[in-house]
Short mmCIF file of C-alpha atoms and ligand atoms in Angstrom, two decimals:
data_model
loop_
_atom_site.label_atom_id
_atom_site.label_comp_id
_atom_site.label_asym_id
_atom_site.label_seq_id
_atom_site.Cartn_x
_atom_site.Cartn_y
_atom_site.Cartn_z
CA MET A 17 26.33 7.73 25.92
CA GLY A 18 26.06 4.19 27.27
CA ASN A 19 26.33 2.30 23.98
CA GLN A 20 28.98 4.40 22.18
CA ILE A 21 26.78 5.23 19.22
CA LYS A 22 28.18 8.31 17.51
CA LYS A 23 26.97 7.99 13.92
CA VAL A 24 23.70 6.56 12.70
CA GLY A 25 22.99 5.65 9.09
CA ILE A 26 19.44 5.98 7.77
CA LEU A 27 18.01 4.43 4.62
CA THR A 28 14.62 4.33 2.91
CA GLY A 29 13.73 1.32 0.74
CA GLY A 30 10.82 0.11 -1.40
CA GLY A 31 8.16 2.30 -2.99
CA ASP A 32 8.21 5.88 -1.75
CA CYS A 33 5.46 6.91 0.62
CA PRO A 34 4.18 10.21 2.07
CA GLY A 35 5.75 10.59 5.53
CA LEU A 36 9.20 9.14 4.81
CA ASN A 37 10.77 12.56 5.29
CA SER A 38 8.73 13.05 8.47
CA VAL A 39 10.36 9.92 9.94
CA LEU A 40 13.77 11.22 8.90
CA TYR A 41 13.11 14.54 10.59
CA GLY A 42 11.93 12.82 13.80
CA ILE A 43 15.17 10.82 13.89
CA MET A 44 17.28 13.91 13.20
CA LEU A 45 15.59 16.01 15.91
CA LYS A 46 16.35 13.45 18.62
CA ALA A 47 19.82 12.68 17.27
CA TYR A 48 20.78 16.34 17.30
CA ASP A 49 19.50 16.72 20.84
CA VAL A 50 21.73 13.92 22.14
CA GLY A 51 24.75 14.77 19.96
CA ILE A 52 24.57 11.90 17.46
CA GLU A 53 25.48 12.47 13.81
CA CYS A 54 23.12 11.23 11.11
CA ILE A 55 24.25 9.99 7.70
CA GLY A 56 21.82 9.42 4.84
CA ILE A 57 22.37 6.24 2.82
CA LEU A 58 21.04 6.81 -0.68
CA LYS A 59 18.66 4.57 -2.68
CA GLY A 60 17.94 2.04 0.06
CA TRP A 61 20.04 -1.14 0.16
CA LYS A 62 21.58 -0.20 -3.20
CA GLY A 63 23.38 2.77 -1.67
CA PHE A 64 24.28 0.66 1.35
CA LEU A 65 26.06 -1.84 -0.91
CA GLU A 66 27.69 0.91 -2.98
CA ASN A 67 28.68 3.26 -0.13
CA GLN A 68 26.51 6.09 -1.43
CA THR A 69 25.97 8.46 1.48
CA ILE A 70 25.20 12.10 2.23
CA PRO A 71 25.60 14.09 5.43
CA LEU A 72 22.33 14.99 7.13
CA ASP A 73 22.63 18.39 8.75
CA ILE A 74 19.35 19.27 10.45
CA ALA A 75 20.05 23.00 10.06
CA GLU A 76 19.57 22.54 6.32
CA HIS A 77 16.25 20.72 6.55
CA ASP A 78 13.78 22.89 8.43
CA ASP A 79 10.26 21.39 8.35
CA LEU A 80 11.38 18.32 6.43
CA HIS A 81 8.41 16.48 7.94
CA THR A 82 6.04 18.44 5.66
CA VAL A 83 7.70 17.33 2.41
CA GLY A 84 6.56 14.30 0.37
CA GLY A 85 8.80 11.58 -1.10
CA THR A 86 12.22 10.84 0.39
CA ILE A 87 15.29 13.04 0.19
CA LEU A 88 17.35 9.83 0.49
CA TYR A 89 15.89 8.37 -2.72
CA THR A 90 14.83 4.74 -2.74
CA SER A 91 15.15 1.44 -4.60
CA ARG A 92 13.85 -2.09 -4.40
CA THR A 93 17.33 -3.65 -4.26
CA ASN A 94 17.38 -6.75 -2.04
CA PRO A 95 20.96 -7.73 -1.04
CA PHE A 96 19.81 -11.28 -0.23
CA LYS A 97 18.33 -11.94 -3.68
CA GLY A 98 19.85 -15.06 -5.20
CA VAL A 99 22.44 -15.63 -2.42
CA GLU A 100 23.18 -19.15 -1.28
CA SER A 101 24.09 -18.53 2.34
CA LYS A 102 22.00 -15.98 4.19
CA GLU A 103 24.34 -16.12 7.14
CA LYS A 104 27.40 -15.31 5.04
CA ARG A 105 25.59 -12.46 3.30
CA ALA A 106 24.31 -11.05 6.60
CA LYS A 107 27.85 -11.03 7.99
CA GLU A 108 29.16 -9.28 4.88
CA LEU A 109 26.45 -6.63 5.24
CA ALA A 110 27.20 -6.12 8.93
CA GLU A 111 30.86 -5.59 8.01
CA LYS A 112 29.80 -2.69 5.77
CA PHE A 113 29.10 -0.59 8.86
CA LYS A 114 32.85 0.07 9.17
CA GLU A 115 33.19 1.15 5.53
CA LEU A 116 30.19 3.42 5.84
CA GLY A 117 31.48 4.81 9.11
CA ILE A 118 28.26 4.13 11.01
CA ASP A 119 27.67 2.54 14.41
CA ALA A 120 24.00 1.72 13.87
CA LEU A 121 21.43 1.73 11.11
CA ILE A 122 17.78 2.74 10.95
CA ALA A 123 16.03 1.05 8.01
CA ILE A 124 12.70 2.53 6.94
CA GLY A 125 10.71 0.30 4.63
CA GLY A 126 8.12 -2.38 4.00
CA ASP A 127 8.34 -6.15 4.32
CA ASP A 128 11.25 -6.46 1.85
CA THR A 129 13.44 -3.72 3.36
CA LEU A 130 12.74 -4.74 6.94
CA GLY A 131 13.16 -8.41 6.03
CA VAL A 132 16.77 -7.61 5.12
CA ALA A 133 17.22 -5.76 8.42
CA ASP A 134 15.81 -8.76 10.27
CA LEU A 135 18.22 -11.22 8.60
CA MET A 136 21.17 -8.94 9.40
CA CYS A 137 20.16 -8.88 13.07
CA ASN A 138 19.46 -12.62 13.23
CA TYR A 139 22.59 -13.87 11.55
CA ALA A 140 25.11 -11.15 12.34
CA ASP A 141 23.85 -9.33 15.43
CA ALA A 142 23.90 -6.14 13.38
CA LYS A 143 22.86 -2.94 15.11
CA VAL A 144 19.76 -2.26 13.06
CA VAL A 145 16.30 -1.01 14.00
CA GLY A 146 13.32 -0.71 11.67
CA VAL A 147 10.49 1.67 10.89
CA PRO A 148 7.50 0.16 9.04
CA LYS A 149 6.47 1.95 5.85
CA THR A 150 3.95 1.28 3.12
CA ILE A 151 0.93 3.03 1.67
CA ASP A 152 -0.65 -0.45 1.49
CA ASN A 153 -0.93 -0.77 5.32
CA ASP A 154 -0.36 -4.51 4.99
CA LEU A 155 2.18 -5.04 7.80
CA GLN A 156 1.01 -7.12 10.73
CA GLY A 157 3.16 -5.39 13.34
CA THR A 158 1.43 -2.01 13.30
CA HIS A 159 -2.16 -0.82 13.27
CA TYR A 160 -1.28 1.81 10.68
CA THR A 161 1.75 2.56 8.56
CA PHE A 162 2.45 6.21 7.79
CA GLY A 163 1.49 7.12 4.23
CA PHE A 164 -1.64 4.99 4.32
CA TRP A 165 -4.01 7.80 5.28
CA SER A 166 -2.49 10.31 2.82
CA SER A 167 -2.90 7.76 0.07
CA THR A 168 -6.42 6.85 1.14
CA GLN A 169 -7.32 10.55 1.06
CA LEU A 170 -5.87 10.97 -2.44
CA ALA A 171 -7.87 8.01 -3.76
CA SER A 172 -10.99 9.17 -1.98
CA ASN A 173 -10.60 12.70 -3.40
CA ALA A 174 -10.06 11.26 -6.89
CA MET A 175 -13.31 9.30 -6.64
CA ASP A 176 -15.17 12.30 -5.20
CA ASN A 177 -13.97 14.36 -8.15
CA LEU A 178 -14.75 11.68 -10.72
CA THR A 179 -18.42 11.79 -9.75
CA THR A 180 -18.88 15.15 -11.54
CA THR A 181 -17.68 13.79 -14.87
CA ALA A 182 -19.41 10.44 -14.26
CA CYS A 183 -22.63 12.34 -13.55
CA SER A 184 -22.29 14.68 -16.54
CA HIS A 185 -21.87 11.78 -18.99
CA GLN A 186 -24.01 9.26 -17.07
CA ARG A 187 -21.10 6.84 -17.10
CA VAL A 188 -19.74 3.94 -15.11
CA PHE A 189 -16.20 4.60 -13.83
CA ILE A 190 -14.01 1.70 -12.74
CA VAL A 191 -11.27 3.14 -10.54
CA GLU A 192 -8.21 0.94 -10.03
CA ILE A 193 -6.48 1.48 -6.71
CA MET A 194 -2.98 0.46 -5.55
CA GLY A 195 -2.29 -1.92 -2.66
CA ARG A 196 -0.96 -5.07 -4.33
CA ASP A 197 -2.70 -8.11 -2.82
CA ALA A 198 -4.14 -6.24 0.18
CA GLY A 199 -7.41 -4.33 0.04
CA PHE A 200 -6.98 -1.69 2.75
CA LEU A 201 -6.51 1.28 0.40
CA THR A 202 -9.45 0.30 -1.79
CA MET A 203 -11.73 -0.51 1.11
CA TYR A 204 -11.02 2.65 3.10
CA SER A 205 -11.00 5.07 0.17
CA GLY A 206 -13.99 3.34 -1.41
CA ILE A 207 -16.06 3.63 1.76
CA SER A 208 -14.83 7.18 2.32
CA ALA A 209 -15.88 8.29 -1.18
CA GLY A 210 -19.11 6.27 -1.11
CA ALA A 211 -18.12 4.08 -4.06
CA ASP A 212 -21.06 2.04 -5.36
CA ILE A 213 -19.18 -1.26 -5.65
CA ILE A 214 -15.91 -2.06 -3.81
CA LEU A 215 -13.80 -5.04 -4.95
CA ILE A 216 -10.75 -6.20 -2.98
CA PRO A 217 -8.27 -9.10 -3.34
CA GLU A 218 -9.23 -10.71 -0.03
CA THR A 219 -12.72 -11.58 -1.33
CA PRO A 220 -12.55 -12.76 -4.97
CA PHE A 221 -15.52 -11.29 -6.79
CA ASP A 222 -18.32 -12.84 -8.81
CA PHE A 223 -18.65 -10.78 -12.00
CA GLU A 224 -22.33 -11.58 -12.44
CA LYS A 225 -23.47 -11.14 -8.84
CA ASP A 226 -21.12 -8.45 -7.56
CA ILE A 227 -20.96 -6.25 -10.66
CA VAL A 228 -23.57 -6.90 -13.39
CA GLU A 229 -26.50 -7.54 -11.05
CA ILE A 230 -25.65 -4.60 -8.78
CA LEU A 231 -25.38 -2.25 -11.77
CA LYS A 232 -28.76 -3.46 -13.03
CA LYS A 233 -30.34 -3.00 -9.61
CA ARG A 234 -28.84 0.47 -9.29
CA ALA A 235 -30.03 1.41 -12.80
CA ASN A 236 -33.54 0.22 -11.92
CA ALA A 237 -33.44 2.19 -8.68
CA GLY A 238 -32.83 5.35 -10.73
CA TYR A 239 -29.05 5.76 -10.47
CA LYS A 240 -27.60 7.20 -13.66
CA TYR A 241 -23.89 6.98 -12.88
CA HIS A 242 -21.76 4.59 -10.87
CA ILE A 243 -18.29 4.48 -9.33
CA ILE A 244 -16.64 1.08 -8.87
CA ALA A 245 -13.50 0.98 -6.68
CA ILE A 246 -11.32 -2.02 -7.49
CA SER A 247 -7.95 -3.05 -6.04
CA GLU A 248 -5.17 -3.54 -8.57
CA GLY A 249 -4.84 -7.06 -7.10
CA ALA A 250 -8.55 -7.96 -7.09
CA TYR A 251 -9.57 -10.93 -9.20
CA PRO A 252 -12.67 -13.03 -9.93
CA SER A 253 -13.42 -16.36 -8.26
CA LEU A 254 -12.45 -19.32 -10.43
CA LYS A 255 -16.14 -20.15 -10.93
CA SER A 256 -16.89 -16.65 -12.17
CA LEU A 257 -13.72 -16.52 -14.29
CA GLU A 258 -14.69 -19.72 -16.13
CA ARG A 259 -18.40 -18.88 -16.39
CA ASP A 260 -18.48 -15.12 -17.07
CA PHE A 261 -15.27 -13.93 -18.71
CA LYS A 262 -14.82 -13.76 -22.47
CA THR A 263 -11.63 -11.67 -22.72
CA ILE A 264 -9.42 -13.51 -20.18
CA SER A 265 -9.21 -17.09 -18.92
CA LYS A 266 -7.52 -18.99 -16.09
CA GLU A 267 -4.58 -19.34 -18.46
CA THR A 268 -4.19 -15.53 -18.54
CA ILE A 269 -3.74 -15.53 -14.77
CA ASP A 270 -1.55 -18.67 -14.76
CA LYS A 271 0.76 -17.06 -17.32
CA LEU A 272 1.30 -13.88 -15.27
CA PRO A 273 4.82 -13.25 -13.96
CA LYS A 274 5.20 -14.41 -10.35
CA ASP A 275 6.47 -12.54 -7.30
CA THR A 276 9.33 -13.90 -5.18
CA TYR A 277 6.86 -16.10 -3.28
CA GLY A 278 5.46 -17.61 -6.48
CA ASN A 279 2.14 -15.71 -6.41
CA PRO A 280 0.84 -14.38 -9.74
CA LEU A 281 1.39 -10.63 -10.07
CA LEU A 282 -2.26 -9.69 -10.48
CA VAL A 283 -1.33 -6.00 -10.68
CA LYS A 284 -0.05 -6.70 -14.20
CA LEU A 285 -3.58 -7.56 -15.35
CA ASN A 286 -5.16 -4.08 -15.42
CA MET A 287 -8.37 -5.57 -14.07
CA SER A 288 -10.27 -2.27 -14.34
CA GLN A 289 -9.87 -2.32 -18.13
CA ILE A 290 -10.76 -6.03 -18.29
CA ILE A 291 -14.01 -5.25 -16.50
CA VAL A 292 -14.74 -2.39 -18.90
CA ASP A 293 -14.20 -4.80 -21.83
CA GLU A 294 -16.38 -7.48 -20.26
CA LEU A 295 -19.20 -5.06 -19.39
CA ASN A 296 -19.15 -3.71 -22.93
CA LEU A 297 -20.01 -7.22 -24.16
CA ARG A 298 -23.16 -7.38 -22.03
CA ASP A 299 -26.19 -6.47 -24.14
CA ASP A 300 -28.52 -7.40 -21.29
CA LEU A 301 -26.89 -4.73 -19.11
CA LYS A 302 -27.06 -2.16 -21.89
CA GLN A 303 -30.77 -2.88 -22.35
CA GLU A 304 -31.39 -2.46 -18.63
CA PHE A 305 -29.66 0.92 -18.70
CA GLN A 306 -31.60 1.99 -21.83
CA LYS A 307 -34.87 1.02 -20.16
CA ASN A 308 -33.95 3.60 -17.55
CA GLY A 309 -33.03 6.27 -20.10
CA VAL A 310 -29.23 5.84 -19.97
CA GLU A 311 -26.86 4.82 -22.78
CA PHE A 312 -24.35 2.45 -21.19
CA GLU A 313 -20.82 3.89 -21.20
CA CYS A 314 -17.92 2.69 -19.10
CA ARG A 315 -14.38 3.99 -18.49
CA SER A 316 -11.43 2.78 -16.45
CA VAL A 317 -9.15 5.09 -14.46
CA VAL A 318 -5.92 3.73 -12.97
CA LEU A 319 -4.92 6.00 -10.08
CA GLY A 320 -1.42 4.46 -9.99
CA HIS A 321 1.39 6.58 -8.61
CA THR A 322 -0.80 9.64 -8.07
CA MET A 323 -1.73 7.77 -4.88
CA ARG A 324 1.79 8.17 -3.47
CA ALA A 325 2.29 11.68 -4.76
CA GLY A 326 2.60 14.93 -2.85
CA ALA A 327 2.91 15.96 0.77
CA PRO A 328 1.87 13.74 3.69
CA ASN A 329 -1.33 14.70 5.50
CA SER A 330 -1.20 15.78 9.16
CA PHE A 331 -1.80 12.27 10.51
CA ASP A 332 1.14 10.87 8.54
CA ARG A 333 3.42 13.81 9.41
CA ILE A 334 2.79 13.26 13.11
CA LEU A 335 2.99 9.45 12.90
CA GLY A 336 6.21 9.75 10.88
CA LEU A 337 7.76 12.11 13.42
CA ARG A 338 6.68 9.84 16.31
CA PHE A 339 8.12 6.77 14.56
CA GLY A 340 11.39 8.62 13.89
CA LEU A 341 11.71 9.76 17.49
CA ALA A 342 10.92 6.26 18.78
CA ALA A 343 13.39 4.63 16.36
CA MET A 344 16.19 6.91 17.55
CA LYS A 345 15.32 6.00 21.14
CA LEU A 346 15.58 2.29 20.26
CA VAL A 347 19.10 3.00 19.01
CA LEU A 348 19.97 4.88 22.20
CA GLU A 349 18.64 1.99 24.30
CA SER A 350 20.48 -0.63 22.16
CA LYS A 351 17.18 -2.34 21.32
CA PHE A 352 18.44 -3.64 17.98
CA GLY A 353 16.49 -6.23 15.98
CA ASN A 354 13.29 -4.37 16.78
CA MET A 355 10.98 -1.99 14.99
CA VAL A 356 8.61 0.72 16.11
CA SER A 357 4.89 0.23 15.71
CA LEU A 358 1.56 1.92 16.36
CA GLN A 359 -0.73 -0.01 18.69
CA GLY A 360 -3.94 1.94 19.25
CA ASN A 361 -2.54 5.42 19.79
CA LYS A 362 0.66 4.25 21.48
CA ILE A 363 4.07 3.79 19.91
CA GLU A 364 5.36 0.35 20.88
CA THR A 365 8.42 -1.79 20.14
CA ILE A 366 8.14 -5.21 18.50
CA PRO A 367 10.70 -7.66 17.05
CA LEU A 368 11.39 -7.10 13.35
CA SER A 369 10.54 -10.74 12.66
CA GLU A 370 6.99 -10.17 13.94
CA GLY A 371 6.47 -6.81 12.32
CA VAL A 372 7.34 -7.77 8.76
CA LYS A 373 4.63 -10.41 8.47
CA LYS A 374 1.86 -9.53 6.03
CA LYS A 375 -1.60 -8.38 7.07
CA TYR A 376 -4.87 -8.61 5.14
CA LEU A 377 -8.47 -7.53 5.63
CA THR A 378 -10.30 -10.38 7.36
CA PRO A 379 -14.03 -11.29 7.17
CA GLU A 380 -14.74 -10.13 10.74
CA ASN A 381 -13.43 -6.63 9.98
CA ASP A 382 -16.32 -4.16 10.37
CA LYS A 383 -15.25 -2.43 7.14
CA MET A 384 -16.41 -5.55 5.23
CA GLU A 385 -19.89 -5.19 6.74
CA LEU A 386 -19.90 -1.43 6.10
CA ARG A 387 -18.99 -1.99 2.46
CA ASP A 388 -21.76 -4.53 1.97
CA LEU A 389 -24.35 -2.28 3.62
CA LEU A 390 -23.20 0.76 1.67
CA VAL A 391 -23.57 -1.05 -1.64
CA LYS A 392 -26.86 -2.80 -0.86
CA ILE A 393 -28.91 -0.35 1.16
CA ARG A 394 -28.74 2.46 -1.36
CA TYR A 395 -30.50 0.63 -4.16
CA LEU A 396 -32.77 -1.34 -1.80
CA SER A 397 -34.00 1.77 -0.01
CA LYS A 398 -35.01 3.38 -3.32
CA GLN A 399 -37.06 0.40 -4.50
CA LYS A 400 -40.78 1.16 -4.25
O1 F6P B 11 3.79 -1.26 -2.13
C1 F6P B 11 3.49 0.05 -2.46
C2 F6P B 11 3.03 0.17 -3.88
O2 F6P B 11 2.68 1.50 -4.14
C3 F6P B 11 1.89 -0.78 -4.27
O3 F6P B 11 0.63 -0.32 -3.83
C4 F6P B 11 2.05 -0.83 -5.76
O4 F6P B 11 1.55 -2.02 -6.32
C5 F6P B 11 3.55 -0.79 -5.92
O5 F6P B 11 4.07 -0.17 -4.77
C6 F6P B 11 4.00 -0.04 -7.16
O6 F6P B 11 5.37 -0.20 -7.28
P1 F6P B 11 6.28 0.64 -8.28
O7 F6P B 11 6.42 2.01 -7.70
O8 F6P B 11 7.56 -0.12 -8.26
O9 F6P B 11 5.57 0.68 -9.57
#
């Protein structure tokens, strides 16, 4: 072995995600083949700081790539939180390699976890490579993160299934979907399930125009039940907030706890329930429904952690395995400070600093147009 790597540590950080174990298995397959030992570091950076490790013997983990969650456990511990000197901290962390008995580290995680890996490489030349992970798919460096499609499928299935109860009771269902401040999960699952209204954080919504009016138009076109897909981080435009909302105000949003970048944590709002409350105050909407023979009833469903639950789908198993294999190869080739990524259908290498930047849905994305057509054409085409 050219670079004298004998033991590799692996950690998983941030929210768990279908496909984490698939990455692990991909790493372990290649490592075994070239005679490198793998050590699991438990609970992400927490276990790294506290020397919590387990041996990873591939003989004991047949078909690990098919199993959901992460056998290494996870946490959101950030070793740089609150430190004064990043350089000093990075050097301390790089020193931990000796204590842990590892020659290199593969960090699997989202922007937070990989951000730590990046700082360690930048300031301390640490031998770390990264694998991008998040169900939210909001990392710039890769076309898709593993876990995204499993999660999209779960949300899409949930909305498919909700239509039977929505139909039976002639109700409006507001389905709140994970993804923080990025709308990929809501947009893809909403389109996939044929949701009637799709609201994402990237395009603040107008309560009157994007919800009330559409529901009225759909009711008049003969629709008796409706599914609204809304991102947990979606919010109304300021104009709409001030004009249309009775149960929350700008102050409600201003008072929200902030994330580390100072942005309000919109996920704390429970926007699906707020919309239920606001719609329930609209007598004009109720009258429009009644005119069409329907008593207005509205419910909110927060999909929450069911969206990360269970086994990865085939796409995420394969992508996870490919990422794991590629990450191990980066270690073998001493390409530290980099992460693996999916570009089209190819696995590529990019610097960690590039990969950890955030990605959002942009106006030119064809999914935006699809969403708008999907919502509009159904009621328009039924108007006589
Ligand atoms: O980033 C992944 C994610 O699942 C988000 O979609 C969601 O907002 C968040 O994690 C939930 O975090 P936790 O598991 O800490 O509640």
